């Protein structure tokens, strides 16, 4: 058995199909079962067992239960050299029903499995497990041109636009195909407009394919993925683990799952992910309200945070769970405005802010959410914490370069605190 795993749209099916077409003539029977994930939900595993047997023997084979199907597959195939491709598997039960054990199949048989989940292949003890590799720049350029120019060489003027499109896709085959097909036969102004729009509104055809990996996660794994996509890409893994443990996400287990599903990587202790996956995370958070940041669960885009600071002061932001803001220039939001904004966030769990200048006389937040589990505020103002602040869930408190002289009154349950 051979397993190929990787994120949606990365070329797993294309590779498996190509191998199948090249090798199928060398087997007594061959079968490719596409969309196992989707067809299992629509028709059930019994029907898929029927499809495999009927295809391999080129005659109708009836199966009346999954258990019977397992026995039938073993008894009918154990002396037959077959090639079977199981495409887009997402549950262990599918492998147990469709490719249970090696002795189901005759000597020399090959079973090729594609999935988004490496752990699935390891659990089923697949012999050879390979991650899909994304396209090199040269291959990506060829694929994009094939779809954008219909095999023709681009007009010289379009070369720089092609490079931008190829850079955006970062070797992801589906993105290159969809983007190239969309730009085909469009004029220069339409190309410019489309490429500008991509960062704010990613192509839904691409997002819907790769989002399937996200949809299969447990709820806490989804939250973990979104926090990494919005806040923690290219951060030190140990630091992120400390922060997310404070937020109750079991990050060590969760990160392992995300790695196995090709949603993140950790190399030299740095967390990273493909640009397209980062965009997917942003796309999910911004959802149906890309232009209404008050409806987003996470805030990290400076322009949007600045916009919220100057909205109606009576507004409350009961959907915001996390905010990260780092002051860089004088055009950024000042401490006073930021304190007022944070005061409106009633369900905040993660707060990481760096403000500037002399905050000795700046009024701090008049309200802080009792849901807060992690606070890191560089240069917090000297004014006292809100009188009703009782953060019983708080695990980490960091107030580097703070003017704060005392904590809130009442219970103080903090696993880790740092003042400097």
mmCIF file of C-alpha atoms in Angstrom:
data_model
loop_
_atom_site.group_PDB
_atom_site.id
_atom_site.type_symbol
_atom_site.label_atom_id
_atom_site.label_comp_id
_atom_site.label_asym_id
_atom_site.label_seq_id
_atom_site.Cartn_x
_atom_site.Cartn_y
_atom_site.Cartn_z
ATOM 1 C CA UNK A 1 0.000 0.000 0.000
ATOM 2 C CA UNK A 2 1.167 3.495 -0.894
ATOM 3 C CA UNK A 3 -0.213 6.686 0.673
ATOM 4 C CA UNK A 4 0.051 10.226 -0.701
ATOM 5 C CA UNK A 5 -0.967 13.033 1.651
ATOM 6 C CA UNK A 6 -1.170 16.809 1.473
ATOM 7 C CA UNK A 7 -3.488 19.788 1.571
ATOM 8 C CA UNK A 8 -6.453 20.033 -0.810
ATOM 9 C CA UNK A 9 -5.660 21.131 -4.352
ATOM 10 C CA UNK A 10 -1.970 20.216 -4.078
ATOM 11 C CA UNK A 11 -1.992 17.583 -6.835
ATOM 12 C CA UNK A 12 -2.508 14.289 -4.957
ATOM 13 C CA UNK A 13 -5.310 13.082 -7.252
ATOM 14 C CA UNK A 14 -3.435 14.167 -10.382
ATOM 15 C CA UNK A 15 -0.327 12.254 -9.298
ATOM 16 C CA UNK A 16 -2.253 9.107 -8.321
ATOM 17 C CA UNK A 17 -4.252 9.173 -11.568
ATOM 18 C CA UNK A 18 -1.088 9.614 -13.621
ATOM 19 C CA UNK A 19 0.538 6.586 -11.947
ATOM 20 C CA UNK A 20 -2.684 4.611 -12.423
ATOM 21 C CA UNK A 21 -2.861 5.367 -16.160
ATOM 22 C CA UNK A 22 0.780 4.382 -16.635
ATOM 23 C CA UNK A 23 0.653 1.125 -14.628
ATOM 24 C CA UNK A 24 -2.885 -0.235 -15.067
ATOM 25 C CA UNK A 25 -2.059 -2.435 -18.080
ATOM 26 C CA UNK A 26 0.256 -4.574 -15.912
ATOM 27 C CA UNK A 27 -2.538 -5.812 -13.618
ATOM 28 C CA UNK A 28 -5.310 -8.401 -13.901
ATOM 29 C CA UNK A 29 -7.796 -5.812 -12.751
ATOM 30 C CA UNK A 30 -7.697 -2.109 -12.048
ATOM 31 C CA UNK A 31 -10.044 0.413 -10.477
ATOM 32 C CA UNK A 32 -9.935 4.065 -9.453
ATOM 33 C CA UNK A 33 -12.433 5.172 -6.815
ATOM 34 C CA UNK A 34 -12.675 8.962 -6.830
ATOM 35 C CA UNK A 35 -14.072 11.156 -4.048
ATOM 36 C CA UNK A 36 -14.212 8.428 -1.387
ATOM 37 C CA UNK A 37 -14.925 11.051 1.294
ATOM 38 C CA UNK A 38 -17.939 12.498 -0.502
ATOM 39 C CA UNK A 39 -19.300 9.208 -1.888
ATOM 40 C CA UNK A 40 -19.150 7.536 1.530
ATOM 41 C CA UNK A 41 -21.490 10.209 2.858
ATOM 42 C CA UNK A 42 -23.793 10.005 -0.161
ATOM 43 C CA UNK A 43 -23.955 6.251 -0.826
ATOM 44 C CA UNK A 44 -22.266 4.425 2.066
ATOM 45 C CA UNK A 45 -19.308 2.040 2.164
ATOM 46 C CA UNK A 46 -21.347 -0.977 1.012
ATOM 47 C CA UNK A 47 -21.954 0.744 -2.345
ATOM 48 C CA UNK A 48 -18.250 1.577 -2.686
ATOM 49 C CA UNK A 49 -17.336 -2.064 -2.049
ATOM 50 C CA UNK A 50 -19.747 -3.028 -4.848
ATOM 51 C CA UNK A 51 -18.172 -0.442 -7.148
ATOM 52 C CA UNK A 52 -14.643 -1.783 -6.570
ATOM 53 C CA UNK A 53 -15.562 -5.434 -7.108
ATOM 54 C CA UNK A 54 -17.773 -4.713 -10.135
ATOM 55 C CA UNK A 55 -15.033 -2.617 -11.731
ATOM 56 C CA UNK A 56 -12.268 -5.168 -11.088
ATOM 57 C CA UNK A 57 -14.291 -8.111 -12.444
ATOM 58 C CA UNK A 58 -16.128 -6.097 -15.136
ATOM 59 C CA UNK A 59 -19.479 -7.523 -14.064
ATOM 60 C CA UNK A 60 -22.108 -6.569 -11.501
ATOM 61 C CA UNK A 61 -21.268 -7.759 -7.993
ATOM 62 C CA UNK A 62 -23.848 -7.291 -5.228
ATOM 63 C CA UNK A 63 -22.928 -6.619 -1.613
ATOM 64 C CA UNK A 64 -25.608 -6.532 1.095
ATOM 65 C CA UNK A 65 -23.610 -5.293 4.095
ATOM 66 C CA UNK A 66 -20.186 -3.801 4.825
ATOM 67 C CA UNK A 67 -19.171 -6.918 6.791
ATOM 68 C CA UNK A 68 -20.154 -9.153 3.872
ATOM 69 C CA UNK A 69 -18.285 -6.785 1.551
ATOM 70 C CA UNK A 70 -15.062 -7.235 3.524
ATOM 71 C CA UNK A 71 -15.304 -11.033 3.285
ATOM 72 C CA UNK A 72 -16.172 -10.843 -0.410
ATOM 73 C CA UNK A 73 -13.266 -8.554 -1.226
ATOM 74 C CA UNK A 74 -10.801 -10.851 0.541
ATOM 75 C CA UNK A 75 -12.152 -14.074 -0.980
ATOM 76 C CA UNK A 76 -12.472 -12.681 -4.516
ATOM 77 C CA UNK A 77 -9.214 -10.709 -4.646
ATOM 78 C CA UNK A 78 -6.712 -12.700 -2.573
ATOM 79 C CA UNK A 79 -5.346 -14.522 -5.659
ATOM 80 C CA UNK A 80 -5.716 -11.622 -8.072
ATOM 81 C CA UNK A 81 -3.073 -8.996 -8.901
ATOM 82 C CA UNK A 82 -4.962 -5.680 -8.861
ATOM 83 C CA UNK A 83 -4.326 -1.945 -8.923
ATOM 84 C CA UNK A 84 -6.759 0.129 -6.849
ATOM 85 C CA UNK A 85 -6.699 3.891 -6.256
ATOM 86 C CA UNK A 86 -8.711 5.195 -3.292
ATOM 87 C CA UNK A 87 -8.884 8.960 -3.753
ATOM 88 C CA UNK A 88 -9.638 11.484 -0.983
ATOM 89 C CA UNK A 89 -10.006 9.156 1.998
ATOM 90 C CA UNK A 90 -10.765 10.931 5.279
ATOM 91 C CA UNK A 91 -11.780 8.221 7.779
ATOM 92 C CA UNK A 92 -10.103 5.076 9.060
ATOM 93 C CA UNK A 93 -13.354 3.146 8.568
ATOM 94 C CA UNK A 94 -13.102 3.737 4.815
ATOM 95 C CA UNK A 95 -9.686 2.068 4.680
ATOM 96 C CA UNK A 96 -10.849 -0.800 6.889
ATOM 97 C CA UNK A 97 -13.804 -1.442 4.561
ATOM 98 C CA UNK A 98 -12.068 -0.900 1.207
ATOM 99 C CA UNK A 99 -8.453 -2.003 1.788
ATOM 100 C CA UNK A 100 -8.536 -3.807 5.111
ATOM 101 C CA UNK A 101 -5.349 -5.887 5.049
ATOM 102 C CA UNK A 102 -2.554 -6.838 2.685
ATOM 103 C CA UNK A 103 -3.820 -10.431 2.445
ATOM 104 C CA UNK A 104 -7.059 -9.218 0.844
ATOM 105 C CA UNK A 105 -5.125 -8.748 -2.399
ATOM 106 C CA UNK A 106 -3.016 -11.074 -4.531
ATOM 107 C CA UNK A 107 0.757 -10.942 -4.797
ATOM 108 C CA UNK A 108 2.036 -7.894 -6.691
ATOM 109 C CA UNK A 109 -1.111 -5.829 -6.054
ATOM 110 C CA UNK A 110 -0.813 -2.091 -5.482
ATOM 111 C CA UNK A 111 -3.246 0.022 -3.458
ATOM 112 C CA UNK A 112 -2.722 3.789 -3.791
ATOM 113 C CA UNK A 113 -4.439 6.023 -1.230
ATOM 114 C CA UNK A 114 -4.705 9.821 -1.315
ATOM 115 C CA UNK A 115 -5.708 11.765 1.785
ATOM 116 C CA UNK A 116 -5.253 15.066 3.575
ATOM 117 C CA UNK A 117 -4.417 13.283 6.826
ATOM 118 C CA UNK A 118 -1.010 11.634 7.323
ATOM 119 C CA UNK A 119 -2.130 10.142 10.651
ATOM 120 C CA UNK A 120 -4.783 8.102 8.849
ATOM 121 C CA UNK A 121 -2.122 6.394 6.729
ATOM 122 C CA UNK A 122 0.150 5.719 9.707
ATOM 123 C CA UNK A 123 -2.725 4.273 11.751
ATOM 124 C CA UNK A 124 -3.670 1.905 8.908
ATOM 125 C CA UNK A 125 0.002 0.890 8.644
ATOM 126 C CA UNK A 126 0.339 1.845 5.011
ATOM 127 C CA UNK A 127 3.747 0.618 3.780
ATOM 128 C CA UNK A 128 4.986 3.740 2.023
ATOM 129 C CA UNK A 129 3.783 7.230 2.972
ATOM 130 C CA UNK A 130 4.749 10.257 0.869
ATOM 131 C CA UNK A 131 3.929 13.952 1.356
ATOM 132 C CA UNK A 132 2.991 15.737 -1.860
ATOM 133 C CA UNK A 133 5.492 18.437 -2.820
ATOM 134 C CA UNK A 134 4.297 21.697 -4.313
ATOM 135 C CA UNK A 135 5.454 22.803 -7.757
ATOM 136 C CA UNK A 136 8.831 24.358 -8.440
ATOM 137 C CA UNK A 137 8.811 27.862 -9.872
ATOM 138 C CA UNK A 138 9.469 26.556 -13.405
ATOM 139 C CA UNK A 139 6.677 23.973 -13.220
ATOM 140 C CA UNK A 140 4.314 26.515 -11.666
ATOM 141 C CA UNK A 141 5.048 28.935 -14.507
ATOM 142 C CA UNK A 142 4.311 26.268 -17.124
ATOM 143 C CA UNK A 143 1.024 25.273 -15.475
ATOM 144 C CA UNK A 144 -0.130 28.867 -15.120
ATOM 145 C CA UNK A 145 0.714 29.734 -18.734
ATOM 146 C CA UNK A 146 -1.111 26.646 -19.984
ATOM 147 C CA UNK A 147 -4.332 27.917 -18.419
ATOM 148 C CA UNK A 148 -3.865 31.675 -18.770
ATOM 149 C CA UNK A 149 -2.591 31.758 -22.367
ATOM 150 C CA UNK A 150 -3.834 28.464 -23.826
ATOM 151 C CA UNK A 151 -0.265 27.203 -24.479
ATOM 152 C CA UNK A 152 0.744 30.458 -26.169
ATOM 153 C CA UNK A 153 3.579 32.634 -24.945
ATOM 154 C CA UNK A 154 2.315 35.694 -23.034
ATOM 155 C CA UNK A 155 2.406 39.114 -24.570
ATOM 156 C CA UNK A 156 5.539 40.805 -23.263
ATOM 157 C CA UNK A 157 3.546 43.362 -21.286
ATOM 158 C CA UNK A 158 1.824 40.597 -19.327
ATOM 159 C CA UNK A 159 5.004 38.963 -18.049
ATOM 160 C CA UNK A 160 5.170 40.967 -14.818
ATOM 161 C CA UNK A 161 1.497 40.255 -14.092
ATOM 162 C CA UNK A 162 2.114 36.542 -14.623
ATOM 163 C CA UNK A 163 4.951 36.656 -12.096
ATOM 164 C CA UNK A 164 2.646 38.248 -9.520
ATOM 165 C CA UNK A 165 -0.002 35.585 -10.074
ATOM 166 C CA UNK A 166 2.559 32.761 -9.834
ATOM 167 C CA UNK A 167 4.043 34.271 -6.682
ATOM 168 C CA UNK A 168 0.564 34.491 -5.128
ATOM 169 C CA UNK A 169 -0.108 30.778 -5.750
ATOM 170 C CA UNK A 170 3.294 29.733 -4.317
ATOM 171 C CA UNK A 171 3.398 26.427 -6.197
ATOM 172 C CA UNK A 172 -0.159 25.369 -5.283
ATOM 173 C CA UNK A 173 -1.499 23.632 -8.450
ATOM 174 C CA UNK A 174 -5.214 24.282 -7.936
ATOM 175 C CA UNK A 175 -4.618 27.991 -7.328
ATOM 176 C CA UNK A 176 -2.538 28.218 -10.504
ATOM 177 C CA UNK A 177 -5.219 26.475 -12.588
ATOM 178 C CA UNK A 178 -8.142 28.478 -11.197
ATOM 179 C CA UNK A 179 -6.314 31.789 -11.408
ATOM 180 C CA UNK A 180 -4.963 31.102 -14.904
ATOM 181 C CA UNK A 181 -8.388 30.053 -16.213
ATOM 182 C CA UNK A 182 -9.996 33.118 -14.647
ATOM 183 C CA UNK A 183 -7.491 35.493 -16.280
ATOM 184 C CA UNK A 184 -7.634 33.798 -19.687
ATOM 185 C CA UNK A 185 -8.760 36.158 -22.456
ATOM 186 C CA UNK A 186 -8.912 39.190 -20.126
ATOM 187 C CA UNK A 187 -7.332 42.547 -20.923
ATOM 188 C CA UNK A 188 -4.533 44.217 -18.994
ATOM 189 C CA UNK A 189 -6.790 46.364 -16.784
ATOM 190 C CA UNK A 190 -8.827 43.307 -15.812
ATOM 191 C CA UNK A 191 -5.617 41.474 -14.863
ATOM 192 C CA UNK A 192 -4.484 44.389 -12.683
ATOM 193 C CA UNK A 193 -7.880 44.603 -10.983
ATOM 194 C CA UNK A 194 -8.087 40.842 -10.344
ATOM 195 C CA UNK A 195 -4.588 40.604 -8.866
ATOM 196 C CA UNK A 196 -5.217 43.570 -6.537
ATOM 197 C CA UNK A 197 -8.447 42.005 -5.333
ATOM 198 C CA UNK A 198 -6.959 38.592 -4.511
ATOM 199 C CA UNK A 199 -5.427 39.518 -1.166
ATOM 200 C CA UNK A 200 -8.679 40.933 0.213
ATOM 201 C CA UNK A 201 -11.130 38.505 -1.406
ATOM 202 C CA UNK A 202 -9.480 35.145 -2.173
ATOM 203 C CA UNK A 203 -10.942 33.026 -4.962
ATOM 204 C CA UNK A 204 -13.845 31.019 -3.443
ATOM 205 C CA UNK A 205 -13.227 28.055 -5.782
ATOM 206 C CA UNK A 206 -9.782 27.586 -4.251
ATOM 207 C CA UNK A 207 -10.893 28.332 -0.687
ATOM 208 C CA UNK A 208 -13.768 25.843 -0.766
ATOM 209 C CA UNK A 209 -11.446 23.006 -1.846
ATOM 210 C CA UNK A 210 -8.727 23.538 0.751
ATOM 211 C CA UNK A 211 -11.255 24.444 3.476
ATOM 212 C CA UNK A 212 -12.313 20.779 3.564
ATOM 213 C CA UNK A 213 -9.183 20.026 5.617
ATOM 214 C CA UNK A 214 -10.236 22.701 8.118
ATOM 215 C CA UNK A 215 -13.832 21.456 8.231
ATOM 216 C CA UNK A 216 -12.626 18.019 9.360
ATOM 217 C CA UNK A 217 -10.911 19.399 12.482
ATOM 218 C CA UNK A 218 -12.240 19.259 16.044
ATOM 219 C CA UNK A 219 -13.543 22.615 17.314
ATOM 220 C CA UNK A 220 -10.467 23.385 19.457
ATOM 221 C CA UNK A 221 -8.194 22.444 16.522
ATOM 222 C CA UNK A 222 -10.072 24.929 14.330
ATOM 223 C CA UNK A 223 -9.530 27.675 16.900
ATOM 224 C CA UNK A 224 -5.857 26.739 17.127
ATOM 225 C CA UNK A 225 -5.460 26.870 13.337
ATOM 226 C CA UNK A 226 -7.170 30.273 13.121
ATOM 227 C CA UNK A 227 -5.000 31.728 15.892
ATOM 228 C CA UNK A 228 -1.859 30.555 14.079
ATOM 229 C CA UNK A 229 -3.077 31.828 10.688
ATOM 230 C CA UNK A 230 -4.029 35.246 12.058
ATOM 231 C CA UNK A 231 -1.378 35.820 14.727
ATOM 232 C CA UNK A 232 1.419 33.305 15.057
ATOM 233 C CA UNK A 233 2.815 32.447 11.643
ATOM 234 C CA UNK A 234 6.644 32.405 11.748
ATOM 235 C CA UNK A 235 6.672 32.615 15.558
ATOM 236 C CA UNK A 236 8.797 30.432 17.814
ATOM 237 C CA UNK A 237 6.828 27.229 18.458
ATOM 238 C CA UNK A 238 7.611 27.104 22.202
ATOM 239 C CA UNK A 239 6.370 30.653 22.694
ATOM 240 C CA UNK A 240 3.149 29.901 20.816
ATOM 241 C CA UNK A 241 2.612 26.732 22.862
ATOM 242 C CA UNK A 242 2.907 28.763 26.064
ATOM 243 C CA UNK A 243 0.394 31.344 24.840
ATOM 244 C CA UNK A 244 -2.133 28.836 23.525
ATOM 245 C CA UNK A 245 -1.872 26.588 26.573
ATOM 246 C CA UNK A 246 -2.998 29.642 28.505
ATOM 247 C CA UNK A 247 -6.038 29.774 26.231
ATOM 248 C CA UNK A 248 -6.879 26.119 26.872
ATOM 249 C CA UNK A 249 -6.192 24.778 23.367
ATOM 250 C CA UNK A 250 -3.935 21.752 24.151
ATOM 251 C CA UNK A 251 -1.550 23.104 21.482
ATOM 252 C CA UNK A 252 1.003 20.267 21.500
ATOM 253 C CA UNK A 253 -1.645 17.722 20.516
ATOM 254 C CA UNK A 254 -3.435 20.200 18.257
ATOM 255 C CA UNK A 255 -0.292 21.226 16.395
ATOM 256 C CA UNK A 256 0.555 17.581 15.753
ATOM 257 C CA UNK A 257 -2.868 17.137 14.141
ATOM 258 C CA UNK A 258 -2.403 20.286 12.025
ATOM 259 C CA UNK A 259 0.997 19.016 10.845
ATOM 260 C CA UNK A 260 -0.482 15.620 9.958
ATOM 261 C CA UNK A 261 -3.165 17.355 7.903
ATOM 262 C CA UNK A 262 -0.533 19.516 6.122
ATOM 263 C CA UNK A 263 -2.054 22.717 7.523
ATOM 264 C CA UNK A 264 1.127 23.893 9.276
ATOM 265 C CA UNK A 265 4.818 23.014 9.429
ATOM 266 C CA UNK A 266 7.369 23.367 12.228
ATOM 267 C CA UNK A 267 10.954 23.645 10.985
ATOM 268 C CA UNK A 268 13.806 24.714 13.296
ATOM 269 C CA UNK A 269 11.162 25.422 15.975
ATOM 270 C CA UNK A 270 9.412 28.000 13.773
ATOM 271 C CA UNK A 271 5.711 27.581 12.937
ATOM 272 C CA UNK A 272 4.831 28.239 9.310
ATOM 273 C CA UNK A 273 2.157 27.511 6.729
ATOM 274 C CA UNK A 274 1.566 27.964 3.001
ATOM 275 C CA UNK A 275 0.431 31.466 1.970
ATOM 276 C CA UNK A 276 -2.827 30.030 0.603
ATOM 277 C CA UNK A 277 -3.594 28.382 3.964
ATOM 278 C CA UNK A 278 -2.900 31.627 5.798
ATOM 279 C CA UNK A 279 -5.329 33.357 3.460
ATOM 280 C CA UNK A 280 -7.883 30.632 4.088
ATOM 281 C CA UNK A 281 -7.637 31.333 7.825
ATOM 282 C CA UNK A 282 -8.160 35.038 7.217
ATOM 283 C CA UNK A 283 -11.031 34.238 4.838
ATOM 284 C CA UNK A 284 -12.761 32.125 7.512
ATOM 285 C CA UNK A 285 -12.362 34.761 10.236
ATOM 286 C CA UNK A 286 -13.534 37.635 8.054
ATOM 287 C CA UNK A 287 -16.318 35.413 6.691
ATOM 288 C CA UNK A 288 -19.422 37.089 5.372
ATOM 289 C CA UNK A 289 -18.362 40.484 6.771
ATOM 290 C CA UNK A 290 -14.942 41.305 5.269
ATOM 291 C CA UNK A 291 -15.613 45.033 5.595
ATOM 292 C CA UNK A 292 -17.072 44.913 9.114
ATOM 293 C CA UNK A 293 -14.226 44.093 11.517
ATOM 294 C CA UNK A 294 -16.541 44.461 14.511
ATOM 295 C CA UNK A 295 -17.959 41.066 13.472
ATOM 296 C CA UNK A 296 -14.572 39.305 13.374
ATOM 297 C CA UNK A 297 -13.468 36.929 16.145
ATOM 298 C CA UNK A 298 -9.844 38.022 15.741
ATOM 299 C CA UNK A 299 -8.315 41.425 14.989
ATOM 300 C CA UNK A 300 -4.777 41.750 13.617
ATOM 301 C CA UNK A 301 -5.023 44.109 10.630
ATOM 302 C CA UNK A 302 -3.899 47.588 11.717
ATOM 303 C CA UNK A 303 -6.154 49.411 9.301
ATOM 304 C CA UNK A 304 -9.222 47.634 10.686
ATOM 305 C CA UNK A 305 -8.222 48.199 14.320
ATOM 306 C CA UNK A 306 -7.686 51.884 13.598
ATOM 307 C CA UNK A 307 -11.086 52.047 11.901
ATOM 308 C CA UNK A 308 -12.776 50.542 14.969
ATOM 309 C CA UNK A 309 -11.116 53.097 17.245
ATOM 310 C CA UNK A 310 -13.003 55.872 15.501
ATOM 311 C CA UNK A 311 -16.409 54.218 15.266
ATOM 312 C CA UNK A 312 -19.381 55.110 17.445
ATOM 313 C CA UNK A 313 -18.125 55.104 21.058
ATOM 314 C CA UNK A 314 -21.350 53.439 22.215
ATOM 315 C CA UNK A 315 -20.660 50.307 20.156
ATOM 316 C CA UNK A 316 -19.635 47.088 21.890
ATOM 317 C CA UNK A 317 -17.660 44.315 20.231
ATOM 318 C CA UNK A 318 -19.048 41.100 21.679
ATOM 319 C CA UNK A 319 -17.620 38.905 18.897
ATOM 320 C CA UNK A 320 -13.960 39.806 19.351
ATOM 321 C CA UNK A 321 -12.024 37.050 21.145
ATOM 322 C CA UNK A 322 -8.437 38.065 20.401
ATOM 323 C CA UNK A 323 -6.481 41.134 19.341
ATOM 324 C CA UNK A 324 -2.797 41.637 18.538
ATOM 325 C CA UNK A 325 -1.482 45.133 17.890
ATOM 326 C CA UNK A 326 2.084 46.416 17.678
ATOM 327 C CA UNK A 327 2.816 50.141 17.554
ATOM 328 C CA UNK A 328 5.390 50.929 14.856
ATOM 329 C CA UNK A 329 4.973 54.548 13.705
ATOM 330 C CA UNK A 330 3.329 57.788 14.767
ATOM 331 C CA UNK A 331 0.479 57.073 12.344
ATOM 332 C CA UNK A 332 -0.567 54.131 14.507
ATOM 333 C CA UNK A 333 -3.345 54.225 17.080
ATOM 334 C CA UNK A 334 -2.350 55.934 20.342
ATOM 335 C CA UNK A 335 -2.605 54.250 23.732
ATOM 336 C CA UNK A 336 -5.699 56.119 24.852
ATOM 337 C CA UNK A 337 -7.725 55.079 21.775
ATOM 338 C CA UNK A 338 -6.553 51.493 22.091
ATOM 339 C CA UNK A 339 -7.566 51.357 25.763
ATOM 340 C CA UNK A 340 -11.046 52.610 24.886
ATOM 341 C CA UNK A 341 -11.360 50.014 22.130
ATOM 342 C CA UNK A 342 -10.281 47.118 24.358
ATOM 343 C CA UNK A 343 -12.785 48.293 26.977
ATOM 344 C CA UNK A 344 -15.608 47.455 24.538
ATOM 345 C CA UNK A 345 -14.545 43.836 24.012
ATOM 346 C CA UNK A 346 -16.589 41.826 26.493
ATOM 347 C CA UNK A 347 -15.467 38.330 25.400
ATOM 348 C CA UNK A 348 -11.754 38.922 24.889
ATOM 349 C CA UNK A 349 -9.553 35.909 25.794
ATOM 350 C CA UNK A 350 -6.213 36.920 24.221
ATOM 351 C CA UNK A 351 -4.747 40.414 24.355
ATOM 352 C CA UNK A 352 -1.277 41.204 23.004
ATOM 353 C CA UNK A 353 -0.502 44.896 22.588
ATOM 354 C CA UNK A 354 2.575 47.100 22.325
ATOM 355 C CA UNK A 355 1.964 50.825 22.841
ATOM 356 C CA UNK A 356 4.395 53.726 22.805
ATOM 357 C CA UNK A 357 5.696 56.793 24.544
ATOM 358 C CA UNK A 358 5.079 58.145 28.019
ATOM 359 C CA UNK A 359 1.864 56.592 29.293
ATOM 360 C CA UNK A 360 2.214 58.057 32.791
ATOM 361 C CA UNK A 361 -0.907 60.204 32.455
ATOM 362 C CA UNK A 362 -2.858 58.083 29.996
ATOM 363 C CA UNK A 363 -6.124 56.640 31.250
ATOM 364 C CA UNK A 364 -6.076 52.862 30.952
ATOM 365 C CA UNK A 365 -8.924 50.567 29.964
ATOM 366 C CA UNK A 366 -12.052 51.206 32.033
ATOM 367 C CA UNK A 367 -13.124 47.607 31.416
ATOM 368 C CA UNK A 368 -11.206 44.394 30.794
ATOM 369 C CA UNK A 369 -12.908 41.107 29.981
ATOM 370 C CA UNK A 370 -12.970 38.548 32.788
ATOM 371 C CA UNK A 371 -12.631 35.921 30.021
ATOM 372 C CA UNK A 372 -9.003 36.948 29.462
ATOM 373 C CA UNK A 373 -6.572 34.033 29.615
ATOM 374 C CA UNK A 374 -3.494 35.736 28.168
ATOM 375 C CA UNK A 375 -2.392 39.375 28.535
ATOM 376 C CA UNK A 376 0.823 40.773 27.088
ATOM 377 C CA UNK A 377 0.792 44.583 27.116
ATOM 378 C CA UNK A 378 4.113 46.297 26.485
ATOM 379 C CA UNK A 379 4.165 49.731 28.168
ATOM 380 C CA UNK A 380 0.779 49.449 29.890
ATOM 381 C CA UNK A 381 -0.408 52.826 31.302
ATOM 382 C CA UNK A 382 0.099 53.781 34.943
ATOM 383 C CA UNK A 383 -3.610 54.011 35.751
ATOM 384 C CA UNK A 384 -5.091 51.193 37.889
ATOM 385 C CA UNK A 385 -6.766 48.132 36.450
ATOM 386 C CA UNK A 386 -10.587 48.382 36.252
ATOM 387 C CA UNK A 387 -12.202 47.915 39.693
ATOM 388 C CA UNK A 388 -14.451 45.089 38.425
ATOM 389 C CA UNK A 389 -11.641 43.129 36.743
ATOM 390 C CA UNK A 390 -11.597 39.570 38.157
ATOM 391 C CA UNK A 391 -9.847 37.381 35.530
ATOM 392 C CA UNK A 392 -10.256 33.940 37.117
ATOM 393 C CA UNK A 393 -9.116 32.246 33.867
ATOM 394 C CA UNK A 394 -5.948 34.314 33.455
ATOM 395 C CA UNK A 395 -2.875 32.110 32.992
ATOM 396 C CA UNK A 396 -0.257 34.514 31.607
ATOM 397 C CA UNK A 397 0.313 38.183 32.437
ATOM 398 C CA UNK A 398 3.234 40.055 30.849
ATOM 399 C CA UNK A 399 3.593 43.809 31.426
ATOM 400 C CA UNK A 400 7.072 44.674 30.145
ATOM 401 C CA UNK A 401 8.069 48.362 30.550
ATOM 402 C CA UNK A 402 4.761 48.959 32.296
ATOM 403 C CA UNK A 403 4.017 51.987 34.477
ATOM 404 C CA UNK A 404 1.570 49.839 36.445
ATOM 405 C CA UNK A 405 2.430 49.687 40.152
ATOM 406 C CA UNK A 406 -0.216 47.286 41.433
ATOM 407 C CA UNK A 407 -2.574 44.590 40.182
ATOM 408 C CA UNK A 408 -6.347 44.455 40.536
ATOM 409 C CA UNK A 409 -8.035 43.860 43.865
ATOM 410 C CA UNK A 410 -9.406 40.440 44.755
ATOM 411 C CA UNK A 411 -8.297 36.974 43.635
ATOM 412 C CA UNK A 412 -5.188 36.664 41.485
ATOM 413 C CA UNK A 413 -4.892 33.249 39.839
ATOM 414 C CA UNK A 414 -1.938 33.542 37.439
ATOM 415 C CA UNK A 415 0.312 30.689 36.327
ATOM 416 C CA UNK A 416 2.962 32.950 34.804
ATOM 417 C CA UNK A 417 3.635 36.669 35.205
ATOM 418 C CA UNK A 418 6.428 38.923 34.007
ATOM 419 C CA UNK A 419 7.171 42.574 34.771
ATOM 420 C CA UNK A 420 10.258 44.430 33.612
#
